[in-house]
PDB file of C-alpha atoms in Angstrom:
ATOM      1  CA  UNK A   1      -7.611  -0.343 -10.582  1.00 93.00           C
ATOM      2  CA  UNK A   2      -3.787  -1.628 -10.620  1.00 95.00           C
ATOM      3  CA  UNK A   3      -4.216   2.054  -8.534  1.00 97.00           C
ATOM      4  CA  UNK A   4      -6.707   1.505  -6.207  1.00 97.00           C
ATOM      5  CA  UNK A   5      -5.672  -2.166  -5.717  1.00 97.00           C
ATOM      6  CA  UNK A   6      -1.612  -1.387  -4.704  1.00 97.00           C
ATOM      7  CA  UNK A   7      -2.617   1.306  -2.087  1.00 97.00           C
ATOM      8  CA  UNK A   8      -4.883  -1.823  -0.302  1.00 97.00           C
ATOM      9  CA  UNK A   9      -1.721  -3.459  -0.491  1.00 96.00           C
ATOM     10  CA  UNK A  10      -0.533  -0.846   1.034  1.00 96.00           C
ATOM     11  CA  UNK A  11      -2.860  -0.892   3.372  1.00 97.00           C
ATOM     12  CA  UNK A  12      -4.653   1.773   2.442  1.00 96.00           C
ATOM     13  CA  UNK A  13      -8.157   1.902   1.951  1.00 96.00           C
ATOM     14  CA  UNK A  14      -9.097   2.876  -1.677  1.00 97.00           C
ATOM     15  CA  UNK A  15     -12.650   3.646  -3.391  1.00 97.00           C
ATOM     16  CA  UNK A  16     -12.218   2.890  -7.352  1.00 97.00           C
ATOM     17  CA  UNK A  17     -14.827   5.861  -9.477  1.00 97.00           C
ATOM     18  CA  UNK A  18     -15.280   3.951 -12.901  1.00 95.00           C
ATOM     19  CA  UNK A  19     -17.571   1.707 -15.714  1.00 96.00           C
ATOM     20  CA  UNK A  20     -18.268  -1.770 -16.442  1.00 96.00           C
ATOM     21  CA  UNK A  21     -20.507  -3.370 -18.984  1.00 96.00           C
ATOM     22  CA  UNK A  22     -22.507  -6.112 -18.771  1.00 95.00           C
ATOM     23  CA  UNK A  23     -20.708  -8.913 -19.386  1.00 93.00           C
ATOM     24  CA  UNK A  24     -18.767 -11.785 -17.664  1.00 90.00           C
ATOM     25  CA  UNK A  25     -15.422  -9.496 -18.096  1.00 90.00           C
ATOM     26  CA  UNK A  26     -17.063  -7.237 -16.261  1.00 94.00           C
ATOM     27  CA  UNK A  27     -17.995  -9.421 -13.234  1.00 93.00           C
ATOM     28  CA  UNK A  28     -14.627 -10.205 -13.317  1.00 91.00           C
ATOM     29  CA  UNK A  29     -13.243  -6.464 -12.646  1.00 93.00           C
ATOM     30  CA  UNK A  30     -15.348  -6.049  -9.807  1.00 95.00           C
ATOM     31  CA  UNK A  31     -14.447  -9.347  -7.956  1.00 94.00           C
ATOM     32  CA  UNK A  32     -10.930  -8.299  -8.553  1.00 94.00           C
ATOM     33  CA  UNK A  33     -11.890  -5.253  -7.334  1.00 96.00           C
ATOM     34  CA  UNK A  34     -13.691  -6.108  -4.746  1.00 96.00           C
ATOM     35  CA  UNK A  35     -11.681  -9.837  -3.375  1.00 95.00           C
ATOM     36  CA  UNK A  36      -8.153  -6.732  -2.881  1.00 96.00           C
ATOM     37  CA  UNK A  37     -10.806  -5.315  -0.514  1.00 97.00           C
ATOM     38  CA  UNK A  38     -10.698  -2.357  -3.272  1.00 98.00           C
ATOM     39  CA  UNK A  39     -14.761  -0.431  -2.636  1.00 98.00           C
ATOM     40  CA  UNK A  40     -16.686  -1.165  -5.903  1.00 97.00           C
ATOM     41  CA  UNK A  41     -19.511   1.500  -4.963  1.00 95.00           C
ATOM     42  CA  UNK A  42     -18.751   3.344  -8.101  1.00 96.00           C
ATOM     43  CA  UNK A  43     -18.724   1.570 -10.144  1.00 96.00           C
ATOM     44  CA  UNK A  44     -20.826   1.413 -12.274  1.00 96.00           C
ATOM     45  CA  UNK A  45     -22.817  -0.415 -15.684  1.00 97.00           C
ATOM     46  CA  UNK A  46     -23.232   1.307 -18.901  1.00 96.00           C
ATOM     47  CA  UNK A  47     -24.516  -0.826 -22.059  1.00 95.00           C
ATOM     48  CA  UNK A  48     -21.295  -1.528 -23.681  1.00 95.00           C
ATOM     49  CA  UNK A  49     -18.325  -3.199 -23.359  1.00 94.00           C
ATOM     50  CA  UNK A  50     -15.671  -4.012 -20.073  1.00 94.00           C
ATOM     51  CA  UNK A  51     -12.863  -2.541 -21.376  1.00 92.00           C
ATOM     52  CA  UNK A  52     -10.073  -5.154 -22.001  1.00 88.00           C
ATOM     53  CA  UNK A  53      -6.214  -4.802 -23.289  1.00 88.00           C
ATOM     54  CA  UNK A  54      -4.508  -8.150 -25.519  1.00 89.00           C
ATOM     55  CA  UNK A  55      -0.630  -8.188 -23.528  1.00 89.00           C
ATOM     56  CA  UNK A  56       2.666  -9.564 -24.435  1.00 92.00           C
ATOM     57  CA  UNK A  57       5.110 -10.520 -22.129  1.00 92.00           C
ATOM     58  CA  UNK A  58       8.434 -11.268 -23.588  1.00 92.00           C
ATOM     59  CA  UNK A  59      10.985 -13.799 -22.667  1.00 92.00           C
ATOM     60  CA  UNK A  60      12.134 -10.791 -20.270  1.00 88.00           C
ATOM     61  CA  UNK A  61       8.468  -9.910 -18.494  1.00 89.00           C
ATOM     62  CA  UNK A  62       8.556  -6.488 -21.007  1.00 89.00           C
ATOM     63  CA  UNK A  63       4.834  -6.110 -21.601  1.00 90.00           C
ATOM     64  CA  UNK A  64       4.174  -4.968 -24.773  1.00 90.00           C
ATOM     65  CA  UNK A  65       0.125  -3.595 -25.808  1.00 88.00           C
ATOM     66  CA  UNK A  66      -1.051  -5.558 -28.325  1.00 89.00           C
ATOM     67  CA  UNK A  67      -4.764  -4.687 -28.953  1.00 88.00           C
ATOM     68  CA  UNK A  68      -6.402  -1.860 -25.938  1.00 87.00           C
ATOM     69  CA  UNK A  69     -10.074  -1.387 -26.415  1.00 89.00           C
ATOM     70  CA  UNK A  70     -11.366   1.326 -23.319  1.00 89.00           C
ATOM     71  CA  UNK A  71     -14.699  -0.144 -24.587  1.00 92.00           C
ATOM     72  CA  UNK A  72     -17.434   1.675 -22.035  1.00 93.00           C
ATOM     73  CA  UNK A  73     -14.351   3.162 -20.311  1.00 90.00           C
ATOM     74  CA  UNK A  74     -14.341   5.723 -22.789  1.00 88.00           C
ATOM     75  CA  UNK A  75     -16.433   9.232 -21.711  1.00 83.00           C
ATOM     76  CA  UNK A  76     -16.313   7.517 -18.791  1.00 91.00           C
ATOM     77  CA  UNK A  77     -16.841  11.126 -16.534  1.00 93.00           C
ATOM     78  CA  UNK A  78     -18.018  10.331 -11.967  1.00 95.00           C
ATOM     79  CA  UNK A  79     -21.458  12.296 -11.864  1.00 95.00           C
ATOM     80  CA  UNK A  80     -22.411  14.849  -8.054  1.00 96.00           C
ATOM     81  CA  UNK A  81     -22.712  11.841  -7.607  1.00 96.00           C
ATOM     82  CA  UNK A  82     -19.518  10.904  -7.459  1.00 97.00           C
ATOM     83  CA  UNK A  83     -17.195  13.827  -6.752  1.00 97.00           C
ATOM     84  CA  UNK A  84     -18.653  14.060  -3.163  1.00 97.00           C
ATOM     85  CA  UNK A  85     -17.926  10.923  -2.496  1.00 97.00           C
ATOM     86  CA  UNK A  86     -14.151  10.973  -4.296  1.00 97.00           C
ATOM     87  CA  UNK A  87     -13.985  14.415  -2.252  1.00 98.00           C
ATOM     88  CA  UNK A  88     -14.419  12.994   1.326  1.00 97.00           C
ATOM     89  CA  UNK A  89     -10.670  11.467   0.069  1.00 96.00           C
ATOM     90  CA  UNK A  90      -7.222  12.138   0.762  1.00 96.00           C
ATOM     91  CA  UNK A  91      -6.191  11.506  -2.485  1.00 98.00           C
ATOM     92  CA  UNK A  92      -7.828  11.485  -6.146  1.00 98.00           C
ATOM     93  CA  UNK A  93      -6.179   9.289  -8.848  1.00 98.00           C
ATOM     94  CA  UNK A  94      -6.728   9.715 -12.154  1.00 96.00           C
ATOM     95  CA  UNK A  95      -6.518   7.487 -14.744  1.00 90.00           C
ATOM     96  CA  UNK A  96      -8.283   7.122 -18.569  1.00 80.00           C
ATOM     97  CA  UNK A  97     -10.954  10.348 -18.248  1.00 86.00           C
ATOM     98  CA  UNK A  98     -11.013  12.358 -20.921  1.00 82.00           C
ATOM     99  CA  UNK A  99     -11.964  16.188 -20.224  1.00 86.00           C
ATOM    100  CA  UNK A 100     -10.912  14.705 -16.825  1.00 92.00           C
ATOM    101  CA  UNK A 101     -10.194  19.139 -15.743  1.00 93.00           C
ATOM    102  CA  UNK A 102     -12.882  20.322 -14.107  1.00 95.00           C
ATOM    103  CA  UNK A 103     -13.342  17.108 -12.131  1.00 96.00           C
ATOM    104  CA  UNK A 104      -9.585  17.681 -11.026  1.00 96.00           C
ATOM    105  CA  UNK A 105     -10.631  21.373 -10.649  1.00 97.00           C
ATOM    106  CA  UNK A 106     -13.215  20.138  -8.353  1.00 97.00           C
ATOM    107  CA  UNK A 107     -11.603  18.341  -6.496  1.00 98.00           C
ATOM    108  CA  UNK A 108      -8.488  19.932  -6.165  1.00 98.00           C
ATOM    109  CA  UNK A 109     -10.034  23.103  -4.573  1.00 97.00           C
ATOM    110  CA  UNK A 110     -12.411  20.960  -2.230  1.00 97.00           C
ATOM    111  CA  UNK A 111      -8.197  19.890  -0.989  1.00 97.00           C
ATOM    112  CA  UNK A 112      -8.196  16.969  -2.933  1.00 98.00           C
ATOM    113  CA  UNK A 113      -4.306  15.772  -3.938  1.00 98.00           C
ATOM    114  CA  UNK A 114      -5.185  15.526  -7.244  1.00 98.00           C
ATOM    115  CA  UNK A 115      -2.896  13.501  -9.527  1.00 98.00           C
ATOM    116  CA  UNK A 116      -3.366  11.850 -12.963  1.00 96.00           C
ATOM    117  CA  UNK A 117      -1.857   9.180 -15.482  1.00 94.00           C
ATOM    118  CA  UNK A 118      -0.179  10.994 -18.358  1.00 91.00           C
ATOM    119  CA  UNK A 119       1.029   8.323 -19.865  1.00 80.00           C
ATOM    120  CA  UNK A 120      -2.185   6.948 -20.471  1.00 66.00           C
ATOM    121  CA  UNK A 121      -4.357  10.045 -21.744  1.00 55.00           C
ATOM    122  CA  UNK A 122      -1.531  11.930 -23.537  1.00 50.00           C
ATOM    123  CA  UNK A 123      -2.253  13.933 -25.801  1.00 53.00           C
ATOM    124  CA  UNK A 124      -3.336  16.079 -22.894  1.00 53.00           C
ATOM    125  CA  UNK A 125      -4.446  19.658 -22.920  1.00 57.00           C
ATOM    126  CA  UNK A 126      -3.458  19.996 -20.370  1.00 86.00           C
ATOM    127  CA  UNK A 127      -2.251  19.689 -16.880  1.00 93.00           C
ATOM    128  CA  UNK A 128      -3.887  22.364 -15.177  1.00 94.00           C
ATOM    129  CA  UNK A 129      -4.885  21.496 -11.226  1.00 96.00           C
ATOM    130  CA  UNK A 130      -3.006  18.456 -11.092  1.00 96.00           C
ATOM    131  CA  UNK A 131      -0.742  18.235  -7.552  1.00 97.00           C
ATOM    132  CA  UNK A 132       0.858  15.448  -9.412  1.00 98.00           C
ATOM    133  CA  UNK A 133       1.473  14.492 -12.859  1.00 97.00           C
ATOM    134  CA  UNK A 134       2.364  10.502 -13.269  1.00 97.00           C
ATOM    135  CA  UNK A 135       4.177   9.893 -16.658  1.00 95.00           C
ATOM    136  CA  UNK A 136       6.715   7.280 -18.645  1.00 93.00           C
ATOM    137  CA  UNK A 137       9.155   8.338 -21.745  1.00 92.00           C
ATOM    138  CA  UNK A 138       7.760   5.011 -22.640  1.00 87.00           C
ATOM    139  CA  UNK A 139       4.721   5.639 -23.352  1.00 83.00           C
ATOM    140  CA  UNK A 140       5.187   8.608 -24.509  1.00 83.00           C
ATOM    141  CA  UNK A 141       8.080   8.357 -26.896  1.00 85.00           C
ATOM    142  CA  UNK A 142      10.722  11.935 -25.786  1.00 89.00           C
ATOM    143  CA  UNK A 143      13.129  12.582 -23.660  1.00 93.00           C
ATOM    144  CA  UNK A 144      12.159  12.086 -19.918  1.00 94.00           C
ATOM    145  CA  UNK A 145      12.658  16.361 -19.366  1.00 96.00           C
ATOM    146  CA  UNK A 146      11.117  17.389 -21.923  1.00 95.00           C
ATOM    147  CA  UNK A 147       7.779  15.442 -20.983  1.00 94.00           C
ATOM    148  CA  UNK A 148       8.599  16.911 -17.445  1.00 95.00           C
ATOM    149  CA  UNK A 149       9.352  20.363 -18.452  1.00 95.00           C
ATOM    150  CA  UNK A 150       6.050  19.852 -20.544  1.00 93.00           C
ATOM    151  CA  UNK A 151       3.781  19.272 -17.566  1.00 94.00           C
ATOM    152  CA  UNK A 152       4.691  22.130 -15.162  1.00 96.00           C
ATOM    153  CA  UNK A 153       4.554  24.310 -18.287  1.00 94.00           C
ATOM    154  CA  UNK A 154       0.493  23.731 -18.246  1.00 93.00           C
ATOM    155  CA  UNK A 155       0.159  23.375 -14.898  1.00 94.00           C
ATOM    156  CA  UNK A 156       1.434  20.181 -13.546  1.00 96.00           C
ATOM    157  CA  UNK A 157       2.753  21.585  -9.046  1.00 97.00           C
ATOM    158  CA  UNK A 158       5.148  18.356  -9.567  1.00 98.00           C
ATOM    159  CA  UNK A 159       5.970  16.361 -12.684  1.00 97.00           C
ATOM    160  CA  UNK A 160       7.233  12.845 -12.301  1.00 98.00           C
ATOM    161  CA  UNK A 161       8.998  10.590 -15.349  1.00 97.00           C
ATOM    162  CA  UNK A 162       8.992   7.332 -14.662  1.00 96.00           C
ATOM    163  CA  UNK A 163      11.828   5.838 -17.197  1.00 95.00           C
ATOM    164  CA  UNK A 164      11.530   1.593 -16.593  1.00 91.00           C
ATOM    165  CA  UNK A 165      15.138   0.347 -15.348  1.00 91.00           C
ATOM    166  CA  UNK A 166      16.438   4.011 -16.171  1.00 94.00           C
ATOM    167  CA  UNK A 167      14.818   5.096 -12.431  1.00 95.00           C
ATOM    168  CA  UNK A 168      12.597   8.283 -12.355  1.00 97.00           C
ATOM    169  CA  UNK A 169      12.515  12.233 -12.946  1.00 97.00           C
ATOM    170  CA  UNK A 170      10.516  14.576 -11.411  1.00 98.00           C
ATOM    171  CA  UNK A 171      10.539  18.185 -11.923  1.00 98.00           C
ATOM    172  CA  UNK A 172       8.228  21.125 -10.099  1.00 98.00           C
ATOM    173  CA  UNK A 173       9.779  23.935 -12.126  1.00 96.00           C
ATOM    174  CA  UNK A 174      12.851  24.697 -10.365  1.00 97.00           C
ATOM    175  CA  UNK A 175      14.294  21.490  -9.447  1.00 98.00           C
ATOM    176  CA  UNK A 176      15.282  18.176 -10.665  1.00 98.00           C
ATOM    177  CA  UNK A 177      15.733  14.737  -8.216  1.00 98.00           C
ATOM    178  CA  UNK A 178      16.343  11.497  -9.671  1.00 97.00           C
ATOM    179  CA  UNK A 179      16.403   8.246  -8.953  1.00 96.00           C
ATOM    180  CA  UNK A 180      17.702   4.039  -9.593  1.00 96.00           C
ATOM    181  CA  UNK A 181      15.016   1.428 -10.573  1.00 94.00           C
ATOM    182  CA  UNK A 182      15.106  -1.175  -7.433  1.00 92.00           C
ATOM    183  CA  UNK A 183      16.584  -4.283  -9.158  1.00 92.00           C
ATOM    184  CA  UNK A 184      14.211  -6.505  -9.939  1.00 91.00           C
ATOM    185  CA  UNK A 185      14.628 -10.118 -10.779  1.00 93.00           C
ATOM    186  CA  UNK A 186      11.793  -9.357 -14.232  1.00 93.00           C
ATOM    187  CA  UNK A 187       8.353 -11.458 -14.868  1.00 94.00           C
ATOM    188  CA  UNK A 188       5.975  -8.900 -16.077  1.00 93.00           C
ATOM    189  CA  UNK A 189       6.128  -5.294 -16.622  1.00 93.00           C
ATOM    190  CA  UNK A 190       2.712  -5.475 -16.566  1.00 92.00           C
ATOM    191  CA  UNK A 191       1.188  -1.870 -13.827  1.00 93.00           C
ATOM    192  CA  UNK A 192       4.739  -0.876 -12.814  1.00 94.00           C
ATOM    193  CA  UNK A 193       3.985   2.485 -13.911  1.00 94.00           C
ATOM    194  CA  UNK A 194       0.664   2.146 -11.266  1.00 96.00           C
ATOM    195  CA  UNK A 195       2.095   0.593  -8.945  1.00 97.00           C
ATOM    196  CA  UNK A 196       5.178   3.265  -9.354  1.00 97.00           C
ATOM    197  CA  UNK A 197       2.318   5.784  -8.486  1.00 98.00           C
ATOM    198  CA  UNK A 198       0.990   3.939  -5.197  1.00 98.00           C
ATOM    199  CA  UNK A 199       3.981   3.894  -3.832  1.00 98.00           C
ATOM    200  CA  UNK A 200       4.680   7.217  -5.021  1.00 98.00           C
ATOM    201  CA  UNK A 201       1.542   8.897  -3.624  1.00 98.00           C
ATOM    202  CA  UNK A 202       1.165   6.648  -0.621  1.00 98.00           C
ATOM    203  CA  UNK A 203       4.359   8.076   1.241  1.00 98.00           C
ATOM    204  CA  UNK A 204       3.879  11.029  -0.230  1.00 98.00           C
ATOM    205  CA  UNK A 205       0.257  11.032   2.121  1.00 97.00           C
ATOM    206  CA  UNK A 206       2.664  10.254   5.025  1.00 97.00           C
ATOM    207  CA  UNK A 207       4.387  13.897   3.990  1.00 97.00           C
ATOM    208  CA  UNK A 208       7.306  12.241   2.534  1.00 98.00           C
ATOM    209  CA  UNK A 209       9.602  14.624   0.475  1.00 98.00           C
ATOM    210  CA  UNK A 210       9.402  14.548  -3.497  1.00 98.00           C
ATOM    211  CA  UNK A 211      13.007  12.189  -2.464  1.00 97.00           C
ATOM    212  CA  UNK A 212      11.586   9.644  -0.448  1.00 98.00           C
ATOM    213  CA  UNK A 213       8.992   9.565  -2.623  1.00 98.00           C
ATOM    214  CA  UNK A 214      10.143   8.554  -5.245  1.00 98.00           C
ATOM    215  CA  UNK A 215      11.729   5.934  -3.809  1.00 97.00           C
ATOM    216  CA  UNK A 216       8.774   4.309  -2.311  1.00 98.00           C
ATOM    217  CA  UNK A 217       7.577   4.693  -5.743  1.00 97.00           C
ATOM    218  CA  UNK A 218      10.446   2.601  -7.105  1.00 97.00           C
ATOM    219  CA  UNK A 219      10.607  -0.016  -4.170  1.00 97.00           C
ATOM    220  CA  UNK A 220       6.934  -0.823  -4.578  1.00 96.00           C
ATOM    221  CA  UNK A 221       7.520  -1.150  -8.784  1.00 96.00           C
ATOM    222  CA  UNK A 222       9.919  -3.569  -8.236  1.00 96.00           C
ATOM    223  CA  UNK A 223       7.304  -5.393  -6.612  1.00 95.00           C
ATOM    224  CA  UNK A 224       5.639  -5.582  -9.156  1.00 94.00           C
ATOM    225  CA  UNK A 225       7.988  -6.829 -11.410  1.00 94.00           C
ATOM    226  CA  UNK A 226       8.069 -10.022  -9.826  1.00 93.00           C
ATOM    227  CA  UNK A 227       5.426 -11.510 -10.368  1.00 92.00           C
ATOM    228  CA  UNK A 228       2.738 -12.150 -14.019  1.00 91.00           C
ATOM    229  CA  UNK A 229      -0.421  -9.553 -14.127  1.00 91.00           C
ATOM    230  CA  UNK A 230      -0.989  -5.823 -12.531  1.00 91.00           C
ATOM    231  CA  UNK A 231      -1.454  -7.659  -9.107  1.00 91.00           C
ATOM    232  CA  UNK A 232      -1.285 -11.570  -7.539  1.00 90.00           C
ATOM    233  CA  UNK A 233      -4.580 -12.230  -8.817  1.00 86.00           C
ATOM    234  CA  UNK A 234      -5.059 -16.218  -9.986  1.00 82.00           C
ATOM    235  CA  UNK A 235      -6.278 -16.077 -13.609  1.00 80.00           C
ATOM    236  CA  UNK A 236     -10.003 -15.683 -15.618  1.00 75.00           C
ATOM    237  CA  UNK A 237     -11.260 -17.991 -17.794  1.00 74.00           C
ATOM    238  CA  UNK A 238     -10.239 -17.407 -21.371  1.00 72.00           C
ATOM    239  CA  UNK A 239     -11.041 -14.371 -24.082  1.00 67.00           C
ATOM    240  CA  UNK A 240     -11.954 -16.467 -26.682  1.00 68.00           C
ATOM    241  CA  UNK A 241      -9.221 -14.299 -28.728  1.00 57.00           C
ATOM    242  CA  UNK A 242      -6.811 -16.036 -26.889  1.00 59.00           C
ATOM    243  CA  UNK A 243      -6.348 -18.452 -30.710  1.00 58.00           C
ATOM    244  CA  UNK A 244      -7.351 -16.430 -32.882  1.00 53.00           C
TER     245      UNK A 244
END
């Protein structure tokens, strides 16, 4: 969701494919995406609860996940019709999607640039059919260099690892690249990694090299740290558990 919206904020068209429940949170997601200019034709409604996360933002602006319920997103896979629509796009970024390898393979063989958020989806059984594996040192809890090496050894063409205030690094099996984080007065780090991925992909699809794409990612991630939430938006109604 965050990556799709951040791409529209970079003036690039984006489609979102995923699942919501038939509940107020699901309708809030649909309205927020559509309001941001994302094509929601691939958003389906399934029986169950819309994915929710409880996030606490500390005084220094760092977000901490207190709980996550992936709801109807857990186990979602696009059907054949959705895959055909996605295959007509220049790139596909995959977030939470257990068992995504067949999807990655289908899209890669159709010439789509395939990337995946490997922080959310760890442990990943393999990284095959990924042009770019976006990883997180914080999410993995391991040294960034080791994360990148494992991703490339697992089949990724390029591994990009974000390191928060320490910047980011990338590795393609032969060469290493490093980029500093953009200085910013942090309000909320929620969605910063997604914003980095969007900035990187936007530049990459325009023909940027790794250094240029990492710089674009760092710049866009810094912007995301300057406001509450994954992107600027009006807060919705408070969930029932807020006062628990």
